[in-house]
C-alpha positions as a printed Julia matrix, in Angstrom:
563×3 Matrix{Float64}:
  -3.78    9.95  -22.96
  -4.6    12.08  -19.94
  -1.9    12.72  -17.34
  -1.74   10.58  -14.23
  -2.78   12.05  -10.86
   0.13   13.41   -8.84
  -1.63   13.57   -5.5
  -4.57   11.98   -3.73
  -7.05   13.73   -1.44
  -6.28   11.42    1.45
  -5.25    8.03    2.74
  -7.99    5.39    2.53
  -9.75    3.75    5.44
  -7.49    0.72    5.3
  -9.38   -1.75    7.42
  -9.59   -4.49    4.8
  -8.13   -5.31    1.35
 -11.6    -5.11   -0.21
 -12.13   -1.61    1.19
  -8.78   -0.54   -0.17
  -9.49   -1.87   -3.67
 -12.9    -0.17   -3.6
 -11.21    3.08   -2.54
  -8.77    2.85   -5.46
 -11.69    2.2    -7.81
 -13.62    5.19   -6.44
 -10.6     7.46   -6.84
 -10.53    6.69  -10.58
 -14.26    6.08  -11.03
 -14.53    8.38  -14.04
 -11.7     6.65  -15.9
 -13.07    3.23  -14.98
 -16.59    4.05  -16.19
 -15.22    5.46  -19.44
 -13.05    2.39  -19.93
 -15.98    0.07  -19.15
 -18.06    1.93  -21.74
 -15.37    1.43  -24.39
 -14.94   -2.24  -23.35
 -18.7    -2.83  -23.56
 -18.85   -1.32  -27.07
 -15.86   -3.47  -28.06
 -17.46   -6.68  -26.78
 -20.9    -5.89  -28.22
 -19.39   -5.13  -31.63
 -17.78   -8.58  -31.59
 -20.94  -10.22  -30.21
 -23.11   -8.89  -33.02
 -20.79  -10.09  -35.81
 -22.18  -13.69  -35.86
 -25.75  -12.32  -36.09
 -24.86  -10.06  -39.01
 -22.95  -12.86  -40.68
 -25.9   -15.25  -40.27
 -28.28  -12.71  -41.75
 -25.91  -12.26  -44.7
 -25.77  -16.01  -45.31
 -29.59  -16.18  -45.23
 -29.64  -13.3   -47.75
 -27.31  -15.28  -50.04
 -29.53  -18.35  -49.7
 -32.59  -16.24  -50.59
 -30.62  -14.47  -53.35
 -31.61  -11.12  -51.85
 -28.8    -8.79  -52.95
 -30.28   -5.77  -51.19
 -30.34   -7.56  -47.84
 -26.84   -8.9   -48.51
 -25.56   -5.37  -49.13
 -27.3    -4.14  -45.98
 -25.85   -6.83  -43.73
 -22.46   -6.51  -45.39
 -22.48   -2.81  -44.53
 -23.55   -3.64  -40.97
 -20.7    -6.14  -40.71
 -18.22   -3.54  -41.96
 -19.58   -0.97  -39.49
 -19.23   -3.44  -36.63
 -15.6    -3.93  -37.64
 -14.98   -0.17  -37.54
 -16.66    0.14  -34.12
 -14.71   -2.85  -32.83
 -11.38   -1.4   -33.97
 -12.05    2.1   -32.59
 -13.52    0.88  -29.3
 -10.66   -1.62  -28.92
  -8.02    1.1   -29.27
  -9.81    3.38  -26.79
 -10.43    0.5   -24.39
  -6.75   -0.43  -24.42
  -5.69    3.16  -23.77
  -8.05    3.42  -20.82
  -6.9    -0.01  -19.57
  -3.28    1.2   -19.5
  -4.33    4.43  -17.8
  -6.31    2.59  -15.13
  -3.46    0.12  -14.58
  -0.96    2.92  -14.07
  -3.37    4.97  -11.99
  -4.19    2.1    -9.64
  -0.58    1.0    -9.33
   0.98    4.4    -8.76
  -1.82    5.68   -6.57
  -0.83    2.77   -4.32
   2.78    3.98   -4.45
   1.62    7.49   -3.54
  -0.41    6.5    -0.49
   2.15    4.01    0.82
   5.05    6.46    0.42
   3.02    9.23    2.02
   2.08    6.96    4.92
   5.65    5.69    5.26
   6.78    9.32    5.54
   4.11    9.91    8.17
   5.22    6.82   10.11
   8.86    7.87   10.02
  10.92    5.9    12.53
   7.91    3.72   13.39
   7.94    1.85   10.05
  11.29   -0.01   10.32
  10.37   -1.05   13.87
   7.1    -2.66   12.8
   7.83   -4.01    9.31
  10.81   -5.52    7.52
  12.51   -3.83    4.59
  11.68   -6.71    2.26
   7.97   -6.52    3.03
   7.89   -2.81    2.21
   9.98   -3.28   -0.94
   7.63   -6.02   -2.15
   4.83   -3.47   -2.4
   6.75   -1.54   -5.03
   8.2    -4.64   -6.71
   5.13   -6.77   -7.3
   2.05   -5.73   -5.37
   1.42   -2.52   -7.31
   1.35   -4.56  -10.53
  -1.34   -6.87   -9.15
  -3.42   -3.93   -7.91
  -3.05   -2.33  -11.35
  -4.15   -5.59  -12.96
  -7.22   -5.67  -10.69
  -8.22   -2.21  -11.98
  -7.44   -3.15  -15.59
  -9.52   -6.34  -15.59
 -12.6    -4.47  -14.37
 -12.94   -2.97  -17.84
 -12.88   -6.18  -19.87
 -14.65   -8.14  -17.13
 -17.62   -5.77  -16.98
 -17.86   -5.67  -20.77
 -17.66   -9.46  -20.91
 -20.67   -9.79  -18.61
 -22.69   -7.43  -20.85
 -21.6    -9.38  -23.95
 -22.64  -12.72  -22.44
 -26.03  -11.27  -21.45
 -26.51   -9.83  -24.96
 -25.65  -13.15  -26.64
 -27.93  -15.03  -24.29
 -30.86  -12.69  -25.1
 -30.23  -13.1   -28.84
 -30.07  -16.89  -28.55
 -33.23  -17.08  -26.46
 -35.03  -14.9   -29.0
 -33.92  -17.22  -31.79
 -34.08  -20.59  -30.07
 -35.25  -21.04  -26.48
 -33.34  -24.32  -25.87
 -30.06  -22.83  -27.14
 -30.57  -19.66  -25.14
 -31.3   -21.62  -21.97
 -28.22  -23.77  -22.58
 -26.04  -20.67  -22.58
 -27.98  -19.06  -19.72
 -27.47  -22.12  -17.5
 -24.04  -23.11  -18.79
 -22.3   -19.78  -18.11
 -23.12  -19.62  -14.36
 -22.27  -23.32  -13.99
 -18.83  -22.73  -15.51
 -18.31  -19.69  -13.28
 -19.21  -21.71  -10.2
 -16.93  -24.54  -11.31
 -13.79  -22.4   -10.88
 -14.72  -21.06   -7.43
 -13.25  -24.08   -5.57
  -9.87  -23.22   -7.14
  -9.87  -19.63   -5.91
  -9.63  -20.28   -2.16
  -6.47  -22.44   -2.31
  -5.04  -20.04   -4.91
  -5.66  -17.11   -2.55
  -4.05  -18.95    0.37
  -1.0   -20.09   -1.58
  -0.45  -16.68   -3.16
  -0.52  -15.06    0.28
   2.05  -17.52    1.63
   4.21  -16.99   -1.46
   4.09  -13.19   -1.03
   5.16  -13.45    2.62
   8.1   -15.69    1.74
   9.13  -13.31   -1.04
   9.15  -10.45    1.45
  11.3   -12.44    3.89
  13.72  -13.36    1.11
  14.01   -9.73    0.01
  14.83   -8.78    3.59
  17.49  -11.49    3.8
  19.03  -10.34    0.52
  19.08   -6.7     1.64
  20.75   -7.68    4.92
  23.43   -9.73    3.15
  24.24   -6.95    0.68
  24.36   -4.32    3.42
  26.58   -6.45    5.65
  28.77   -8.1     3.02
  31.92   -6.35    4.21
  31.34   -7.56    7.77
  30.49  -11.08    6.6
  33.75  -11.28    4.67
  35.63  -10.05    7.71
  34.29  -12.84    9.91
  34.15  -15.47    7.18
  30.39  -15.76    7.27
  29.59  -15.47    3.56
  28.98  -19.17    3.05
  26.76  -19.48    6.1
  24.51  -16.67    4.94
  24.66  -17.87    1.34
  23.38  -21.26    2.5
  20.6   -19.6     4.45
  19.65  -17.52    1.43
  19.66  -20.61   -0.79
  17.44  -22.44    1.71
  14.96  -19.59    1.87
  14.97  -19.17   -1.91
  14.09  -22.84   -2.26
  11.14  -22.31    0.06
  10.03  -19.42   -2.16
  10.44  -21.62   -5.24
   8.38  -24.44   -3.74
   5.69  -21.94   -2.71
   5.72  -20.57   -6.27
   5.29  -24.09   -7.67
   2.31  -24.62   -5.38
   0.78  -21.39   -6.68
   1.52  -22.4   -10.28
  -0.16  -25.79   -9.8
  -3.45  -24.12   -8.93
  -3.0   -21.48  -11.63
  -2.4   -24.21  -14.22
  -5.68  -25.85  -13.22
  -7.39  -22.49  -13.55
  -5.84  -21.98  -17.0
  -6.99  -25.44  -18.03
 -10.5   -24.67  -16.82
 -10.48  -21.56  -19.01
 -10.06  -23.83  -22.05
 -12.04  -26.91  -21.03
 -15.23  -25.35  -19.67
 -15.9   -22.92  -22.56
 -14.97  -25.73  -24.96
 -17.66  -27.94  -23.45
 -20.19  -25.13  -23.8
 -19.15  -24.61  -27.44
 -19.55  -28.31  -28.15
 -23.0   -28.37  -26.55
 -24.29  -25.28  -28.35
 -22.87  -26.45  -31.7
 -24.41  -29.92  -31.35
 -27.81  -28.53  -30.44
 -27.65  -25.98  -33.27
 -26.72  -28.66  -35.81
 -29.58  -30.86  -34.58
 -32.09  -28.03  -34.93
 -30.74  -27.16  -38.4
 -31.18  -30.75  -39.67
 -34.7   -30.73  -38.3
 -35.43  -27.48  -40.12
 -36.09  -25.51  -36.93
 -33.36  -22.94  -37.74
 -31.85  -21.7   -40.99
 -28.34  -22.26  -42.28
 -27.5   -18.65  -41.44
 -28.75  -19.11  -37.89
 -26.66  -22.28  -37.54
 -23.54  -20.34  -38.61
 -24.51  -17.56  -36.2
 -24.95  -20.06  -33.35
 -21.55  -21.57  -34.05
 -20.06  -18.07  -34.18
 -21.67  -17.28  -30.82
 -20.32  -20.49  -29.34
 -16.81  -19.65  -30.52
 -17.18  -16.04  -29.42
 -18.26  -17.02  -25.91
 -14.8   -18.5   -25.28
 -13.31  -15.02  -25.05
 -15.68  -13.47  -22.48
 -15.69  -16.71  -20.48
 -11.89  -16.72  -20.35
 -11.99  -13.05  -19.4
 -14.26  -13.85  -16.44
 -11.92  -16.57  -15.16
  -8.99  -14.22  -15.76
 -10.85  -11.59  -13.75
 -11.29  -14.04  -10.89
  -7.55  -14.77  -10.95
  -6.44  -11.12  -11.13
  -8.91   -9.92   -8.53
  -7.67  -12.68   -6.21
  -4.07  -11.59   -6.73
  -5.12   -7.97   -6.25
  -6.77   -8.91   -2.95
  -3.57  -10.59   -1.74
  -1.49   -7.57   -2.79
  -3.93   -5.15   -1.17
  -3.6    -7.06    2.1
   0.09   -6.14    2.26
  -0.68   -2.51    1.45
  -3.38   -2.47    4.13
  -0.88   -3.9     6.61
   1.31   -0.83    6.06
  -1.55    1.68    6.03
  -2.95    0.22    9.26
   0.22    1.13   11.17
   0.01    4.23   13.33
   2.93    6.49   14.3
   4.28    5.92   17.78
   4.17    9.66   18.4
   1.68   12.27   17.31
   1.84   16.03   17.16
  -0.53   18.84   17.97
  -1.22   22.29   16.63
   0.64   24.43   19.15
   3.69   26.61   18.46
   6.8    27.25   20.5
   9.04   30.27   20.37
  11.93   28.02   21.39
  14.07   28.23   24.48
  15.04   25.6    27.03
  14.6    22.02   25.79
  14.04   19.88   28.89
  13.42   16.17   29.39
  11.42   16.01   32.62
  11.96   12.3    33.28
  15.75   12.47   33.3
  16.21   16.1    34.27
  18.38   16.8    31.2
  18.03   20.43   30.11
  19.5    21.85   26.9
  20.0    25.58   27.23
  19.7    27.79   24.15
  23.02   28.67   22.54
  24.99   26.26   24.74
  27.17   23.35   23.57
  25.95   20.58   25.9
  27.15   17.0    26.18
  25.53   13.97   27.8
  27.76   11.24   29.19
  25.76    8.2    30.31
  26.86    5.2    32.33
  25.04    3.08   29.72
  25.09    4.45   26.12
  21.49    3.38   25.47
  20.34    5.74   28.23
  21.71    8.75   26.35
  20.13    7.5    23.12
  16.75    7.12   24.82
  16.94   10.68   26.14
  17.96   11.98   22.69
  15.0    10.17   21.11
  12.62   11.79   23.58
  14.14   15.22   23.02
  13.79   14.71   19.25
  10.23   13.4    19.64
  10.98    9.91   18.33
   9.55    8.46   21.54
   6.78    9.74   23.75
   7.96   11.58   26.82
   7.35   14.57   29.05
   9.51   17.11   27.23
   9.17   20.9    27.26
  10.37   23.21   24.5
  10.35   26.67   25.99
   7.02   27.02   27.79
   5.22   24.53   25.52
   5.11   20.71   25.81
   6.99   19.26   22.83
   4.17   16.79   22.2
   1.75   19.61   21.36
   3.86   20.83   18.42
   3.22   19.5    14.89
   5.62   16.67   14.05
   6.74   18.49   10.89
   7.74   21.51   12.96
   9.63   19.36   15.46
  11.56   17.66   12.65
  12.37   21.03   11.09
  13.61   22.61   14.31
  15.2    19.65   16.13
  17.53   17.28   14.31
  18.71   14.02   15.87
  21.67   12.63   13.9
  22.83    9.13   14.81
  25.07    6.5    13.27
  22.12    4.51   11.9
  21.39    7.25    9.37
  21.93    6.2     5.75
  23.81    7.84    2.93
  21.56    7.65   -0.1
  22.55    6.94   -3.67
  23.06   10.02   -5.82
  25.38   12.99   -6.34
  27.45   13.61   -3.21
  26.69   17.35   -3.17
  22.95   16.63   -3.16
  23.32   13.99   -0.45
  25.15   16.42    1.83
  23.05   19.51    1.09
  19.58   17.97    1.26
  17.81   21.35    1.14
  19.81   22.57   -1.85
  20.24   25.96   -0.22
  23.84   25.77    1.05
  26.48   27.84   -0.71
  29.87   26.52   -1.76
  31.37   28.29    1.27
  28.88   26.6     3.61
  29.72   23.16    2.22
  33.45   23.84    2.46
  33.05   24.99    6.08
  31.05   21.87    7.03
  33.63   19.61    5.35
  36.35   21.39    7.32
  34.55   20.93   10.65
  34.01   17.22    9.98
  37.57   16.74    8.65
  36.03   15.37    5.47
  37.93   17.34    2.82
  40.16   14.35    2.1
  37.11   12.2     1.3
  35.89   14.66   -1.35
  39.41   15.22   -2.75
  39.86   11.46   -3.22
  36.8    11.25   -5.46
  37.49   11.75   -9.2
  34.57   14.18   -9.54
  34.72   15.64   -6.05
  31.34   16.84   -4.8
  29.85   15.96   -8.19
  30.82   12.31   -7.76
  28.09    9.74   -7.3
  27.45    7.91   -4.04
  26.55    4.24   -4.26
  23.68    2.73   -2.29
  24.17    3.27    1.47
  27.55    4.89    0.68
  29.15    1.47    0.56
  32.29    2.76   -1.15
  33.17    4.69    2.01
  34.62    3.23    5.2
  32.72    3.44    8.47
  34.72    6.47    9.61
  34.23    8.24    6.28
  30.5     7.62    6.37
  30.35    9.01    9.9
  32.16   12.2     8.88
  29.91   12.67    5.84
  26.83   12.21    8.03
  28.2    14.93   10.31
  28.62   17.22    7.29
  25.0    16.61    6.31
  23.8    17.37    9.85
  25.83   20.59   10.01
  24.53   21.81    6.65
  20.95   21.27    7.83
  21.69   23.89   10.51
  18.63   23.2    12.7
  17.61   25.27   15.67
  18.62   22.36   17.95
  21.22   19.84   16.79
  21.49   16.54   18.67
  24.46   14.33   17.72
  24.81   10.75   18.95
  28.44    9.55   19.12
  29.55   11.61   16.09
  33.23   10.59   16.39
  33.06    6.95   17.51
  34.47    5.58   14.22
  37.34    8.02   13.6
  40.93    7.94   14.81
  42.05    9.96   17.85
  43.76   12.71   15.87
  40.7    13.29   13.67
  38.47   13.11   16.73
  40.45   15.87   18.47
  40.24   18.13   15.4
  36.52   17.46   14.93
  35.79   18.15   18.6
  37.64   21.47   18.51
  36.14   22.6    15.2
  32.63   21.45   16.09
  32.63   23.46   19.32
  33.73   26.57   17.46
  31.32   26.07   14.56
  28.34   25.6    16.89
  29.27   28.43   19.24
  26.11   30.31   20.18
  23.89   27.56   18.72
  21.91   24.99   20.69
  23.8    21.72   20.46
  23.69   18.41   22.33
  26.27   15.67   21.85
  25.74   12.22   23.38
  29.25   10.82   23.89
  31.75    9.45   26.4
  34.76   10.7    24.44
  36.98   12.87   26.71
  38.13   14.83   23.65
  34.59   15.92   22.83
  33.48   16.34   26.43
  36.4    18.65   27.14
  35.16   21.06   24.43
  31.58   21.18   25.71
  30.33   24.23   27.59
  28.34   22.0    29.89
  28.41   18.27   30.58
  25.52   16.26   32.05
  26.28   12.88   33.6
  23.36   10.42   33.5
  23.09    7.2    35.44
  20.03    4.95   35.67
  18.2     7.36   33.37
  18.5    10.47   35.55
  20.98   13.33   35.92
  23.52   12.63   38.63
  26.0    15.45   38.05
  26.47   18.55   35.92
  29.34   20.92   35.18
  32.31   21.19   32.88
  34.27   18.11   31.93
  37.15   18.97   34.25
  34.84   19.86   37.13
  33.14   16.48   36.88
  36.47   14.66   36.69
  37.36   16.25   39.99
  34.02   15.82   41.76
  32.2    12.8    40.24
  34.12    9.49   40.52
  31.42    7.59   38.61
  31.71   10.03   35.71
  35.49    9.72   35.76
  35.23    5.93   35.61
  32.91    6.09   32.59
  34.81    8.6    30.45
  38.35    7.43   31.29
  37.46    3.7    31.22
  39.73    3.19   34.21
  42.75    4.8    32.56
  44.89    7.47   34.18
  44.65   10.92   32.63
């Protein structure tokens, strides 16, 4: 089997689920057409078996051994074609399923990377996870069913033509009966579509609830809230179950229709064929052939109703994908380039000088975070980087040169060394130095395998203070041109905080660094402190200068305590 694509030439125009499914189909058009060709050969080989069998029976009746040998050979050849085409069709069906499913993964992951910090603000974790859990399977199924569905249509047309050529009433019965059966299942599709969509939304909400409970289990146990959240989860899971039952009720009716409607057509064709045979209008071989056609038609008819079901589910799944692809990043970049220099937030007046260890102390912590987000280009703002507006730089360049590290950053599952050294370029000495600055050597030493130990999801085996120190190690090893740290010592004890503050100032000497904090221990090590109130700079200087000249600053950093 050919290898799957590893990249796509672009993100689709995601204005509707139908457009998205059509885009996926176009991206694998060659594989789909090849699979449809194999599926058509497979169906036609099966469709022609009753005709060959009928001709053979007529040859036996006429005692024509030559004709019997001919039609026996034809029947054997049809079996060979059916087997070969069936194998190739199945291989292409698997390829198209995987291609459609994982192309969806590719475009959603690529777009999620492009959205960055915008995605968690606009969409819940559970809704995003549901795309990878279930929606890709339904989109893959929609691509898969196109093969058998298209071949089934060709097979039904071929059988109808044969029947009309043999007996006009029988051919018309099939020609009229097939569309009638197709129309009969349409009323079931709209409620199925609606109920599947509601079920998907509830599944996404439940996934979000489960992720929140797992992430906050330690806190819930601390406040005794496990049972409350367990009850809420149970209540929501029951809503998902009831929604699933409502979906299943319509699906069961659709499954029943797949048996009943073709069965009625079989009964009608068989009765008419038997009537014509007793009247001498058709031969015994033709009667057997008609019965074979009637039995055969069950399979393509069921395939068509299956196609309606899978395409409906694929439409519902594509709607969720489209919802993600329709999101736009809150900030956009340009094509300019900056040689670096002064990083200045015009709105607040905060200026980060190159090679200076700067600290921001804000009367309200969220004010410092807002300024840091603007300086890191996570929010729009009038920010200059050197002599170039930051907004004109490509986002990838901004992320490479300016790193904003906050306490919401996650530790990912994997080997600790890889989680700390995300670029894979740091030497053992670099890692040891970063661990020393963050006072994190004891964390690594406590692990049985040290840096080669595995980190669980979100680093849940570490305490809050340990996670904070490991995040600081990761930020230091990234060694960006501008490092912005938000409250890097808020979860550690005073002794560790003092050591980290001293070591951090020394380690970042001569490098552009901004720390958003109200910790006197950190502020005292900064080369320059900026005091912000109501979103603007009110005072600047060293920590001790501001203590002596800015009462408001003193009140914020000392919290009313005497020094």
